Short mmCIF file of C-alpha atoms in Angstrom, two decimals:
data_model
loop_
_atom_site.label_atom_id
_atom_site.label_comp_id
_atom_site.label_asym_id
_atom_site.label_seq_id
_atom_site.Cartn_x
_atom_site.Cartn_y
_atom_site.Cartn_z
CA MET B 214 -44.79 -19.08 -82.85
CA LYS B 215 -41.66 -21.21 -83.08
CA PRO B 216 -38.43 -19.27 -83.54
CA THR B 217 -35.94 -19.66 -86.35
CA ILE B 218 -32.44 -20.01 -84.91
CA GLN B 219 -29.06 -19.40 -86.48
CA ALA B 220 -25.98 -20.36 -84.46
CA PHE B 221 -22.44 -18.95 -84.80
CA TYR B 222 -19.59 -20.94 -83.24
CA ASP B 223 -16.41 -19.18 -82.18
CA SER B 224 -13.69 -21.82 -81.92
CA SER B 225 -11.29 -19.45 -80.13
CA THR B 226 -13.53 -19.25 -77.05
CA TRP B 227 -15.78 -22.27 -77.67
CA THR B 228 -18.74 -19.87 -77.58
CA ILE B 229 -21.98 -20.15 -79.52
CA SER B 230 -23.84 -16.92 -80.30
CA TYR B 231 -27.34 -16.95 -81.69
CA VAL B 232 -29.66 -14.91 -83.85
CA VAL B 233 -33.27 -15.78 -82.99
CA PHE B 234 -35.94 -14.44 -85.33
CA ASP B 235 -39.56 -14.79 -86.34
CA GLU B 236 -39.26 -14.63 -90.14
CA SER B 237 -37.12 -13.16 -92.90
CA GLY B 238 -37.78 -9.44 -93.03
CA GLY B 239 -38.98 -9.61 -89.43
CA SER B 240 -37.48 -9.10 -85.98
CA CYS B 241 -34.65 -10.77 -84.10
CA ALA B 242 -32.74 -11.04 -80.87
CA ILE B 243 -29.01 -11.63 -80.61
CA ILE B 244 -27.86 -13.84 -77.73
CA ASP B 245 -24.33 -13.88 -76.24
CA PRO B 246 -22.34 -12.18 -79.04
CA VAL B 247 -18.52 -12.34 -79.04
CA LEU B 248 -15.98 -9.54 -79.36
CA ASP B 249 -12.70 -11.00 -80.62
CA TYR B 250 -9.71 -10.30 -78.38
CA ASP B 251 -6.01 -11.08 -78.76
CA PRO B 252 -4.52 -11.30 -75.24
CA LYS B 253 -0.97 -11.14 -76.64
CA SER B 254 -1.44 -7.74 -78.22
CA GLY B 255 -4.42 -6.44 -76.24
CA ARG B 256 -6.27 -5.74 -79.49
CA THR B 257 -9.96 -6.28 -80.12
CA SER B 258 -11.59 -6.99 -83.47
CA THR B 259 -15.13 -7.54 -84.70
CA HIS B 260 -14.79 -10.52 -87.04
CA SER B 261 -17.27 -12.66 -85.06
CA ALA B 262 -19.79 -9.86 -84.58
CA ASP B 263 -19.59 -8.91 -88.26
CA LYS B 264 -20.75 -12.43 -89.19
CA LEU B 265 -23.91 -11.79 -87.20
CA ILE B 266 -24.36 -8.41 -88.86
CA ALA B 267 -23.99 -9.94 -92.32
CA PHE B 268 -26.59 -12.62 -91.54
CA ILE B 269 -29.00 -10.03 -90.12
CA GLY B 270 -28.59 -7.96 -93.28
CA GLU B 271 -29.10 -10.95 -95.56
CA ARG B 272 -32.35 -11.85 -93.80
CA ARG B 273 -33.43 -8.17 -93.61
CA LEU B 274 -33.97 -8.43 -89.86
CA SER B 275 -34.63 -5.68 -87.36
CA VAL B 276 -32.73 -6.17 -84.10
CA GLU B 277 -34.92 -5.67 -81.05
CA TRP B 278 -32.74 -7.17 -78.31
CA ILE B 279 -29.10 -8.01 -77.61
CA LEU B 280 -29.36 -10.49 -74.75
CA GLU B 281 -26.67 -11.72 -72.36
CA THR B 282 -27.25 -14.88 -70.36
CA HIS B 283 -24.76 -13.57 -67.76
CA ALA B 284 -21.56 -11.56 -67.39
CA HIS B 285 -19.27 -14.03 -69.13
CA ALA B 286 -15.79 -14.86 -67.85
CA ASP B 287 -14.49 -16.59 -70.99
CA HIS B 288 -15.15 -14.15 -73.82
CA LEU B 289 -15.69 -10.45 -74.31
CA SER B 290 -19.16 -9.31 -75.37
CA SER B 291 -19.69 -7.35 -78.58
CA ALA B 292 -23.08 -6.07 -77.38
CA ASP B 293 -22.05 -2.43 -77.43
CA TYR B 294 -20.54 -2.67 -80.92
CA LEU B 295 -23.65 -4.42 -82.25
CA LYS B 296 -25.96 -1.91 -80.62
CA HIS B 297 -24.21 0.90 -82.49
CA GLN B 298 -24.15 -1.05 -85.76
CA VAL B 299 -27.62 -2.61 -85.92
CA GLY B 300 -29.58 -1.25 -82.96
CA GLY B 301 -31.44 -3.15 -80.30
CA LYS B 302 -31.68 -2.91 -76.53
CA THR B 303 -29.19 -4.71 -74.29
CA GLY B 304 -30.59 -6.97 -71.59
CA ILE B 305 -29.37 -9.15 -68.74
CA GLY B 306 -30.70 -10.52 -65.43
CA ASP B 307 -31.75 -8.13 -62.70
CA HIS B 308 -29.19 -9.54 -60.26
CA ILE B 309 -26.31 -8.10 -62.32
CA PRO B 310 -25.73 -5.29 -59.77
CA ALA B 311 -24.51 -7.91 -57.28
CA VAL B 312 -21.99 -9.17 -59.85
CA GLN B 313 -20.94 -5.61 -60.68
CA LYS B 314 -20.44 -4.78 -57.01
CA THR B 315 -18.25 -7.84 -56.47
CA PHE B 316 -16.00 -7.06 -59.41
CA LYS B 317 -15.90 -3.35 -58.72
CA GLU B 318 -14.18 -4.30 -55.45
CA ILE B 319 -11.90 -6.89 -57.10
CA PHE B 320 -10.75 -4.45 -59.79
CA ASN B 321 -10.88 -1.41 -57.48
CA LEU B 322 -12.91 0.49 -60.06
CA GLY B 323 -13.34 4.20 -59.50
CA ASP B 324 -16.37 6.33 -58.74
CA GLU B 325 -17.22 6.38 -62.45
CA PHE B 326 -18.41 2.77 -62.18
CA VAL B 327 -21.72 2.63 -60.31
CA PRO B 328 -22.84 -0.99 -59.79
CA ASP B 329 -26.56 -0.49 -60.35
CA GLY B 330 -27.04 -2.19 -63.73
CA HIS B 331 -27.62 1.06 -65.63
CA HIS B 332 -25.04 0.01 -68.22
CA PHE B 333 -27.70 -2.27 -69.72
CA ASP B 334 -30.91 -1.00 -71.28
CA HIS B 335 -33.06 -3.50 -69.41
CA LEU B 336 -32.73 -5.85 -66.44
CA PHE B 337 -34.99 -8.90 -66.69
CA ALA B 338 -36.82 -10.32 -63.70
CA ASP B 339 -37.41 -14.05 -63.34
CA GLY B 340 -40.45 -15.02 -65.40
CA GLU B 341 -40.64 -11.73 -67.28
CA LEU B 342 -42.13 -11.88 -70.77
CA PHE B 343 -40.95 -9.77 -73.70
CA SER B 344 -41.51 -9.58 -77.44
CA VAL B 345 -39.26 -10.11 -80.45
CA GLY B 346 -41.57 -9.31 -83.34
CA ASN B 347 -44.11 -12.15 -83.40
CA LEU B 348 -42.13 -14.17 -80.86
CA THR B 349 -42.68 -14.14 -77.12
CA GLY B 350 -39.60 -14.53 -74.97
CA LYS B 351 -39.43 -15.48 -71.30
CA ALA B 352 -36.56 -14.80 -68.92
CA ILE B 353 -35.81 -17.66 -66.50
CA SER B 354 -33.49 -17.15 -63.54
CA VAL B 355 -30.87 -19.91 -63.39
CA SER B 356 -28.42 -18.64 -60.79
CA GLY B 357 -25.53 -20.72 -59.50
CA HIS B 358 -22.78 -20.30 -62.08
CA THR B 359 -23.12 -16.61 -61.21
CA PRO B 360 -25.89 -14.87 -59.21
CA ALA B 361 -27.27 -13.19 -62.36
CA ASP B 362 -27.55 -16.06 -64.86
CA LEU B 363 -30.63 -16.12 -67.07
CA ALA B 364 -31.98 -18.57 -69.60
CA TYR B 365 -34.18 -17.26 -72.41
CA GLN B 366 -37.14 -19.28 -73.66
CA PHE B 367 -38.85 -18.86 -77.02
CA ASP B 368 -41.63 -21.43 -77.45
CA ASP B 369 -39.90 -24.86 -77.32
CA ALA B 370 -36.35 -23.44 -77.43
CA VAL B 371 -34.37 -22.46 -74.33
CA PHE B 372 -30.96 -20.78 -74.39
CA VAL B 373 -29.38 -22.04 -71.19
CA GLY B 374 -26.20 -19.96 -71.02
CA ASP B 375 -23.51 -21.61 -68.90
CA THR B 376 -25.90 -23.69 -66.80
CA LEU B 377 -25.74 -26.90 -68.86
CA PHE B 378 -23.32 -28.18 -71.50
CA MET B 379 -23.71 -31.08 -73.89
CA THR B 380 -24.37 -34.35 -72.09
CA ASP B 381 -20.80 -35.66 -72.37
CA ILE B 382 -19.36 -32.42 -70.90
CA GLY B 383 -21.79 -31.93 -68.01
CA THR B 384 -22.54 -28.66 -66.27
CA ALA B 385 -21.02 -25.28 -65.51
CA ARG B 386 -18.62 -24.50 -62.71
CA ALA B 387 -19.88 -22.71 -59.59
CA ASP B 388 -16.71 -21.36 -58.01
CA PHE B 389 -16.66 -17.83 -59.42
CA PRO B 390 -17.40 -15.01 -56.93
CA GLY B 391 -21.07 -15.31 -55.97
CA GLY B 392 -21.39 -18.79 -57.48
CA ASP B 393 -23.19 -21.52 -55.56
CA ALA B 394 -23.36 -25.20 -56.44
CA HIS B 395 -26.61 -25.69 -54.51
CA GLN B 396 -28.28 -22.91 -56.50
CA LEU B 397 -26.87 -24.34 -59.72
CA PHE B 398 -28.36 -27.75 -58.96
CA HIS B 399 -31.82 -26.24 -58.48
CA SER B 400 -31.46 -24.14 -61.63
CA ILE B 401 -30.55 -27.23 -63.63
CA ARG B 402 -33.55 -29.11 -62.25
CA LYS B 403 -35.77 -26.14 -63.16
CA ILE B 404 -34.64 -26.42 -66.77
CA LEU B 405 -34.96 -30.21 -66.76
CA ALA B 406 -38.53 -29.94 -65.44
CA LEU B 407 -39.59 -28.48 -68.80
CA PRO B 408 -41.28 -30.81 -71.32
CA SER B 409 -38.98 -33.58 -72.51
CA THR B 410 -38.95 -32.38 -76.12
CA THR B 411 -37.84 -28.85 -75.17
CA ARG B 412 -34.78 -27.91 -77.22
CA LEU B 413 -31.80 -26.66 -75.20
CA PHE B 414 -29.17 -24.45 -76.80
CA MET B 415 -25.76 -24.20 -75.14
CA CYS B 416 -23.57 -21.13 -74.83
CA HIS B 417 -20.39 -23.24 -75.04
CA ASP B 418 -19.16 -26.57 -76.23
CA TYR B 419 -15.76 -28.02 -75.37
CA PRO B 420 -15.71 -31.02 -77.70
CA PRO B 421 -13.44 -33.98 -77.01
CA ALA B 422 -11.26 -35.21 -79.84
CA THR B 423 -13.88 -37.81 -80.75
CA ARG B 424 -16.45 -35.29 -82.05
CA THR B 425 -16.93 -31.86 -83.55
CA ALA B 426 -18.60 -28.99 -81.72
CA VAL B 427 -22.37 -29.25 -81.22
CA TRP B 428 -24.73 -27.08 -79.19
CA GLU B 429 -28.30 -28.39 -79.30
CA SER B 430 -29.77 -30.99 -76.95
CA THR B 431 -33.16 -31.77 -75.42
CA VAL B 432 -34.47 -32.02 -71.89
CA ALA B 433 -34.94 -35.77 -72.40
CA GLN B 434 -31.35 -36.24 -73.53
CA GLN B 435 -30.00 -34.23 -70.62
CA ARG B 436 -32.11 -36.06 -68.06
CA ALA B 437 -30.96 -39.42 -69.39
CA HIS B 438 -27.30 -38.79 -70.19
CA ASN B 439 -25.80 -35.63 -68.64
CA ILE B 440 -22.70 -36.93 -66.90
CA HIS B 441 -23.10 -34.52 -63.97
CA ALA B 442 -26.84 -34.03 -63.62
CA HIS B 443 -28.83 -36.93 -65.08
CA ASP B 444 -31.95 -38.15 -63.29
CA GLY B 445 -31.03 -39.91 -60.07
CA ILE B 446 -28.26 -37.49 -59.08
CA ASP B 447 -29.38 -35.84 -55.84
CA GLU B 448 -28.37 -32.41 -54.59
CA ASP B 449 -25.70 -33.55 -52.12
CA THR B 450 -24.06 -35.81 -54.69
CA TYR B 451 -24.07 -33.07 -57.29
CA VAL B 452 -22.70 -30.38 -54.96
CA SER B 453 -19.94 -32.67 -53.72
CA MET B 454 -18.94 -33.52 -57.29
CA ARG B 455 -19.13 -29.89 -58.42
CA ASN B 456 -17.01 -28.57 -55.55
CA ARG B 457 -14.35 -31.26 -56.00
CA ARG B 458 -14.19 -30.69 -59.74
CA ASP B 459 -14.14 -26.91 -59.49
CA ALA B 460 -11.14 -27.09 -57.17
CA THR B 461 -9.13 -28.65 -60.03
CA LEU B 462 -10.10 -26.17 -62.77
CA GLU B 463 -7.91 -23.34 -63.98
CA MET B 464 -9.30 -19.86 -64.40
CA PRO B 465 -10.57 -19.10 -67.93
CA ASN B 466 -7.93 -17.58 -70.21
CA LEU B 467 -9.89 -14.35 -70.72
CA LEU B 468 -11.40 -13.99 -67.25
CA LEU B 469 -9.75 -10.69 -66.32
CA PRO B 470 -10.40 -8.68 -69.48
CA SER B 471 -13.80 -10.30 -70.11
CA ILE B 472 -15.36 -9.34 -66.82
CA GLN B 473 -14.24 -5.71 -67.12
CA VAL B 474 -16.04 -5.44 -70.47
CA ASN B 475 -19.06 -7.60 -69.75
CA ILE B 476 -20.18 -5.88 -66.54
CA ARG B 477 -20.28 -2.72 -68.71
CA ALA B 478 -22.60 -4.30 -71.31
CA GLY B 479 -19.80 -4.74 -73.82
CA LYS B 480 -18.15 -1.35 -73.37
CA LEU B 481 -14.40 -1.08 -72.91
CA PRO B 482 -13.10 0.64 -69.77
CA PRO B 483 -13.11 4.44 -70.09
CA VAL B 484 -10.13 5.91 -71.91
CA GLU B 485 -7.51 7.64 -69.84
CA THR B 486 -5.90 11.03 -70.41
CA ASN B 487 -3.74 9.67 -73.25
CA GLY B 488 -6.81 8.44 -75.13
CA VAL B 489 -6.14 4.74 -74.43
CA ALA B 490 -8.35 2.29 -72.52
CA TYR B 491 -6.66 -0.13 -70.13
CA PHE B 492 -7.60 -3.40 -68.45
CA LYS B 493 -6.60 -3.78 -64.80
CA ILE B 494 -4.89 -7.00 -63.70
CA PRO B 495 -5.08 -7.70 -59.94
CA VAL B 496 -1.89 -9.36 -58.71
CA ASN B 497 -2.04 -12.26 -56.22
CA LEU B 498 -5.76 -11.74 -55.60
CA ILE B 499 -7.78 -14.25 -57.65
#
C-alpha cells in the first residue's frame, strides 16, 4: 500500500517533519518532529508540533510511531511532547547507544544518564520491518553522518534523514563525533541503488535565493544531478570533497542544546533542585 504523506516545513531550522499514514481515520507515523527553541531566552514552545497534532486530529489518525532518523544536531525533537499528547512509540536506530556514549562524555553527564538506548521505546535494526496500520515500514541503516542514522521506507517512499539533500545542495556532513565520510558514501549508494522512480524525502532543505524550499526528489534525479554524489563520483573523490568541505563548515546553531534533548528521545535534561532544567555548554571543547 502506498503511503499518504504530509510534510511540515520549519523555516527556523530548515527541517521537514512528516506525517505518514495509510488513510483518513487510519494509522500514522510521525517522522523527525521539531520542538521550537529560542536560544536567546532558553525557552521552548510547541508551535511546530501542534501543527502536526492539528493535522492528525483533522484526519482522525491514530499515532503508532514517532520516528527519528538520527539524533539531530540542528533542531530539538518534540517526540516526548507528541508521545504524551497523541501517543505512539518512539523509535531510532539501534546504534544510538554509541552516539549517547560519545555525548555523555562530551557533556560529562551524570550517572542518571545510562547510554543504552532505553530512552526510546524501540531501537530498529537494519532491514527491520514494522507496521503502521496497513502500511509496512522498513528501517535502512545509512550511517556516516552519525553512526546511528536510519532511513525509513514505505513502499516507494524513503525518508532519508540527513544522508542526502536536494540535488543542488548535495549531501550531509560527516565530521560530527562518530561520523565517517566513507560510510556516508556507501550509505548514499545504498539509497541510490533503489529503483529509479523511488521517491526520496529530505529532512532538511537549505534553499538558495533562486528557489523556495522543496523536499522531494527521486533516485533518478539524485543519480543524475546531485552535486556531491551523482553517478560517476567514486568513493575517494567523494571522501576528499566531503572532508575538505566539512573543514570549512561552522557548527549548527542549535548543536549543543539539540543533542542533549535528542539523545533522550525528546526529553529535556532532568530538573535540578530548584525545579529548573539546564543545558550544559562545554567550553573550548568542540
